[in-house]
Amino acid sequence: MPVTIKDVARAAGVSVSTVSRALAGPELVSPATRERVQRAAAELGYQPNRAARGLITGRTGNIGLIVPDLANPFFPGVVKGMQARAREADFAVFVADTDEDPAVEVALVRQLAKQVDGMVIASPRMSEDELRAAATETPLVLLNRRVGRIPSVTVDNVDGMRQAVAHLVALGHRRIGYVEGPRTSWANRERLRGLRAAISATADGGADVELTVLGSFLPQFEGGVAAADLAVAAGVTAVIAYNDLVALGLLNRFVARGIDVPGQISVIGCDDIVAAAMVHPPLTSIALPKEQTGRAGVDLLLALLKNSGRSAVSTRRELPAHLMVRRSTGPAPTAPAPTDLP
Amino acid sequence: MPVTIKDVARAAGVSVSTVSRALAGPELVSPATRERVQRAAAELGYQPNRAARGLITGRTGNIGLIVPDLANPFFPGVVKGMQARAREADFAVFVADTDEDPAVEVALVRQLAKQVDGMVIASPRMSEDELRAAATETPLVLLNRRVGRIPSVTVDNVDGMRQAVAHLVALGHRRIGYVEGPRTSWANRERLRGLRAAISATADGGADVELTVLGSFLPQFEGGVAAADLAVAAGVTAVIAYNDLVALGLLNRFVARGIDVPGQISVIGCDDIVAAAMVHPPLTSIALPKEQTGRAGVDLLLALLKNSGRSAVSTRRELPAHLMVRRSTGPAPTAPAPTDLP
DNA sequence: GGCTAGTCTGAAATCGTTTGCACAACATGT
DNA sequence: ACATGTTGTGCAAACGATTTCAGACTAGCC
């Protein structure tokens, strides 16, 4: 029932090899036959059988994406970007979710590797060695993380933090808290580094800005809820959270305790997930270009596949972050720090 | 480099046919050789080449999932469920996002159909005829929608609404609003139907409960923001929204206008997305079993594939909904309706 | 012991495509 | 005219599995 290359060959009055060539490399056949073949193929609605092609070329036409948790609103954006770009290049995308479990992650990479030409993996959890090992087995692009010479797409966390700090300092904040995510997270370390750099880059060399690091906490809503009280106890006037989920947890707990945001304490998140704009007050957040991250990941992977293993020309992409200022940040309170509140 | 069936055959001292049989149907070979072959396969780490298998069997081992918008937090849950169930059955899942565009949807179904053995589609937008047509071309399971005899997984929206109405009525509410989603959405019609049924099922036959239908609105945050003022103007004491995104929009606008929730007006959403529990006040919502929906979708599809087209035994699954009561609903205000407020 | 039935196994065909090789046709340079 | 390239095309061999068919062997029965 399905139309094969033979049908096209018969219809065009040529051999199957000619059909194959006419459709693959336009240079390999005469213009006349190419035309004839292409018309025949179009008329019959011919679609090459991917299994057959894959069998001989050794390629699947698929790429894999591994994310720790699809329910984290950061990732759907990335998936969308990947989809779009992959479709343009006639690739299909397998998405796999590891439920934040590094063991599952490793197993999944193994399993998926057989079914795809390469994979993009957003994995804060896997160890560097495991990643390096995986990278030797299959073309690999890392998202939001750098390990050795493995191609990666990252966001300029340091600059994002610079913007956040500049914003807070301009508002008069001098006692800033940072709620850490998982210590093993590359992004977490990077953000902390950026934070410190940003502070020492302020007007007075950062002398009068005090940074309190809290954590680490789970990168989820509950983590933020748990961290909120510590932030209050620490007497900071502004908190920057590892990500938006944590920031929402903070916000939630502050409201529950009757602490005014941003009147008494300002909150900044990271990722700019959709929910950030939906809460009250709307959350100021460091926006990461999610879709672009996905697209760039595919781009790098495609380049990698083209060079079939040798390191691509541009093996790293760093994307800009930018601060979305909303209502959860405001002037620092002049009154005593919220320590002595209910 | 990769280990093929030949390698296993050589290692086990048998022919490739025997290896194939030993691994596929344990009954087809003698226990002794089966044992030998299986050990050899395990030792070599043999993984059958899916392209080769697909070429001869005509199956890909993949299934497709089409969703309107991955950024809608309802879907990641569904994806997770599908993933999990599909992996158990040794299938891989292609996920495609249509950006809420019915045209893209149709094109995508066509394209994807060639690459998968069947697909699960959550499509409020495609027309019934298009869906019927698609169903003849490839095994298909519908999510949250029923069309003719196409297998489907739905949630008991009617019962969900019954619970919501019972909850509100018990709290003393008599003037209830419903914010409609897209009129073309099957789920929207179903929910409205359930709502009406639930009201006429109340103690007094629904005589003193008044339902105001508002809309329709986009099934997104902005839709809720837009609907909020209408709800206030209509003088209802409780609003049920088409989904949680809309409900969050309502909540947001109410807070912005200084209207107390649930003091002056109660809000109920639908879907129970993660963000529902993260806002203030936490949103009462009709929870749909997202992961289970995904799993059930795969189950039905697998059954469909086994019967290779003929209608499966159980061609429909209806899953229960249940109301998650949180803080956005409370006793109806005894004071005059909020109409005459700022 | 010979015939039949049953159980296991292997050889070979097959799926639809790509690609190395050979060959034909024709143009080019001498 | 002949060797030499160049260009376009077809034949046939892969790729790695499944599956049909037939053969080998064992066992059972008269």
mmCIF file of N, CA, C and O in Angstrom, chain A residues 109-110 113-114 117 119 126 128-142 147 149-151 304 308-309, chain B residues 1:
data_model
loop_
_atom_site.group_PDB
_atom_site.id
_atom_site.type_symbol
_atom_site.label_atom_id
_atom_site.label_comp_id
_atom_site.label_asym_id
_atom_site.label_seq_id
_atom_site.Cartn_x
_atom_site.Cartn_y
_atom_site.Cartn_z
ATOM 1 N N VAL A 109 20.104 7.669 29.188
ATOM 2 C CA VAL A 109 21.064 8.065 28.172
ATOM 3 C C VAL A 109 21.503 6.825 27.406
ATOM 4 O O VAL A 109 21.542 6.810 26.177
ATOM 5 N N ARG A 110 21.821 5.786 28.122
ATOM 6 C CA ARG A 110 22.229 4.523 27.503
ATOM 7 C C ARG A 110 21.171 4.024 26.526
ATOM 8 O O ARG A 110 21.451 3.707 25.385
ATOM 9 N N ALA A 113 20.422 6.364 23.571
ATOM 10 C CA ALA A 113 21.545 6.536 22.656
ATOM 11 C C ALA A 113 21.399 5.668 21.412
ATOM 12 O O ALA A 113 21.790 6.060 20.314
ATOM 13 N N LYS A 114 20.830 4.487 21.574
ATOM 14 C CA LYS A 114 20.691 3.572 20.445
ATOM 15 C C LYS A 114 19.659 4.048 19.439
ATOM 16 O O LYS A 114 19.645 3.620 18.308
ATOM 17 N N ASP A 117 20.432 9.944 16.866
ATOM 18 C CA ASP A 117 21.732 10.279 16.293
ATOM 19 C C ASP A 117 22.565 11.100 17.266
ATOM 20 O O ASP A 117 23.780 11.204 17.119
ATOM 21 N N MET A 119 22.112 13.520 21.291
ATOM 22 C CA MET A 119 21.157 14.003 22.268
ATOM 23 C C MET A 119 21.560 15.312 22.926
ATOM 24 O O MET A 119 22.740 15.652 23.031
ATOM 25 N N MET A 126 23.661 14.518 36.800
ATOM 26 C CA MET A 126 24.675 13.518 36.450
ATOM 27 C C MET A 126 26.073 14.037 36.779
ATOM 28 O O MET A 126 26.348 15.228 36.672
ATOM 29 N N GLU A 128 30.134 14.679 36.382
ATOM 30 C CA GLU A 128 30.916 15.081 35.220
ATOM 31 C C GLU A 128 31.501 13.874 34.500
ATOM 32 O O GLU A 128 31.538 13.825 33.274
ATOM 33 N N ASP A 129 31.957 12.919 35.264
ATOM 34 C CA ASP A 129 32.550 11.735 34.643
ATOM 35 C C ASP A 129 31.529 10.969 33.828
ATOM 36 O O ASP A 129 31.806 10.522 32.714
ATOM 37 N N GLU A 130 30.346 10.840 34.391
ATOM 38 C CA GLU A 130 29.298 10.137 33.658
ATOM 39 C C GLU A 130 28.990 10.855 32.352
ATOM 40 O O GLU A 130 28.808 10.234 31.313
ATOM 41 N N LEU A 131 28.956 12.169 32.425
ATOM 42 C CA LEU A 131 28.673 12.939 31.221
ATOM 43 C C LEU A 131 29.777 12.766 30.196
ATOM 44 O O LEU A 131 29.526 12.573 29.015
ATOM 45 N N ARG A 132 30.994 12.826 30.669
ATOM 46 C CA ARG A 132 32.119 12.660 29.757
ATOM 47 C C ARG A 132 32.052 11.295 29.084
ATOM 48 O O ARG A 132 32.281 11.159 27.882
ATOM 49 N N ALA A 133 31.736 10.290 29.886
ATOM 50 C CA ALA A 133 31.623 8.937 29.334
ATOM 51 C C ALA A 133 30.521 8.889 28.281
ATOM 52 O O ALA A 133 30.708 8.346 27.185
ATOM 53 N N ALA A 134 29.398 9.483 28.606
ATOM 54 C CA ALA A 134 28.279 9.484 27.666
ATOM 55 C C ALA A 134 28.664 10.186 26.370
ATOM 56 O O ALA A 134 28.295 9.761 25.280
ATOM 57 N N ALA A 135 29.437 11.268 26.525
ATOM 58 C CA ALA A 135 29.798 12.052 25.348
ATOM 59 C C ALA A 135 30.678 11.269 24.385
ATOM 60 O O ALA A 135 30.737 11.565 23.194
ATOM 61 N N THR A 136 31.383 10.277 24.887
ATOM 62 C CA THR A 136 32.210 9.484 23.979
ATOM 63 C C THR A 136 31.366 8.450 23.242
ATOM 64 O O THR A 136 31.744 7.954 22.201
ATOM 65 N N GLU A 137 30.224 8.141 23.795
ATOM 66 C CA GLU A 137 29.381 7.128 23.180
ATOM 67 C C GLU A 137 28.431 7.678 22.140
ATOM 68 O O GLU A 137 28.013 6.973 21.225
ATOM 69 N N THR A 138 28.063 8.923 22.308
ATOM 70 C CA THR A 138 27.088 9.498 21.385
ATOM 71 C C THR A 138 27.277 10.999 21.331
ATOM 72 O O THR A 138 27.697 11.607 22.316
ATOM 73 N N PRO A 139 26.998 11.605 20.183
ATOM 74 C CA PRO A 139 27.097 13.068 20.118
ATOM 75 C C PRO A 139 26.188 13.696 21.152
ATOM 76 O O PRO A 139 25.048 13.270 21.303
ATOM 77 N N LEU A 140 26.708 14.687 21.823
ATOM 78 C CA LEU A 140 26.017 15.202 22.994
ATOM 79 C C LEU A 140 26.161 16.712 23.090
ATOM 80 O O LEU A 140 27.232 17.251 22.850
ATOM 81 N N VAL A 141 25.079 17.351 23.464
ATOM 82 C CA VAL A 141 25.145 18.780 23.746
ATOM 83 C C VAL A 141 24.550 19.009 25.126
ATOM 84 O O VAL A 141 23.492 18.462 25.444
ATOM 85 N N LEU A 142 25.226 19.802 25.907
ATOM 86 C CA LEU A 142 24.763 20.074 27.266
ATOM 87 C C LEU A 142 24.008 21.391 27.331
ATOM 88 O O LEU A 142 24.365 22.352 26.660
ATOM 89 N N VAL A 147 30.937 21.092 30.839
ATOM 90 C CA VAL A 147 31.822 20.033 31.309
ATOM 91 C C VAL A 147 32.882 19.826 30.241
ATOM 92 O O VAL A 147 32.574 19.437 29.112
ATOM 93 N N ARG A 149 35.191 19.754 27.276
ATOM 94 C CA ARG A 149 35.024 20.304 25.942
ATOM 95 C C ARG A 149 33.705 19.873 25.298
ATOM 96 O O ARG A 149 33.533 19.983 24.082
ATOM 97 N N ILE A 150 32.825 19.372 26.079
ATOM 98 C CA ILE A 150 31.531 18.975 25.528
ATOM 99 C C ILE A 150 30.762 20.224 25.097
ATOM 100 O O ILE A 150 30.681 21.180 25.858
ATOM 101 N N PRO A 151 30.244 20.192 23.872
ATOM 102 C CA PRO A 151 29.503 21.363 23.392
ATOM 103 C C PRO A 151 28.362 21.700 24.346
ATOM 104 O O PRO A 151 27.718 20.805 24.878
ATOM 105 N N LEU A 304 27.545 19.164 15.120
ATOM 106 C CA LEU A 304 28.341 18.050 15.621
ATOM 107 C C LEU A 304 28.153 16.823 14.734
ATOM 108 O O LEU A 304 29.101 16.106 14.394
ATOM 109 N N SER A 308 30.538 14.774 12.147
ATOM 110 C CA SER A 308 30.574 13.390 12.610
ATOM 111 C C SER A 308 31.621 13.160 13.681
ATOM 112 O O SER A 308 32.518 12.343 13.543
ATOM 113 N N GLY A 309 31.520 13.919 14.734
ATOM 114 C CA GLY A 309 32.357 13.632 15.879
ATOM 115 C C GLY A 309 33.438 14.654 16.142
ATOM 116 O O GLY A 309 33.597 15.098 17.270
ATOM 117 N N MET B 1 31.229 -1.947 14.766
ATOM 118 C CA MET B 1 31.401 -1.770 16.211
ATOM 119 C C MET B 1 30.191 -2.250 17.028
ATOM 120 O O MET B 1 30.354 -3.008 17.973
#
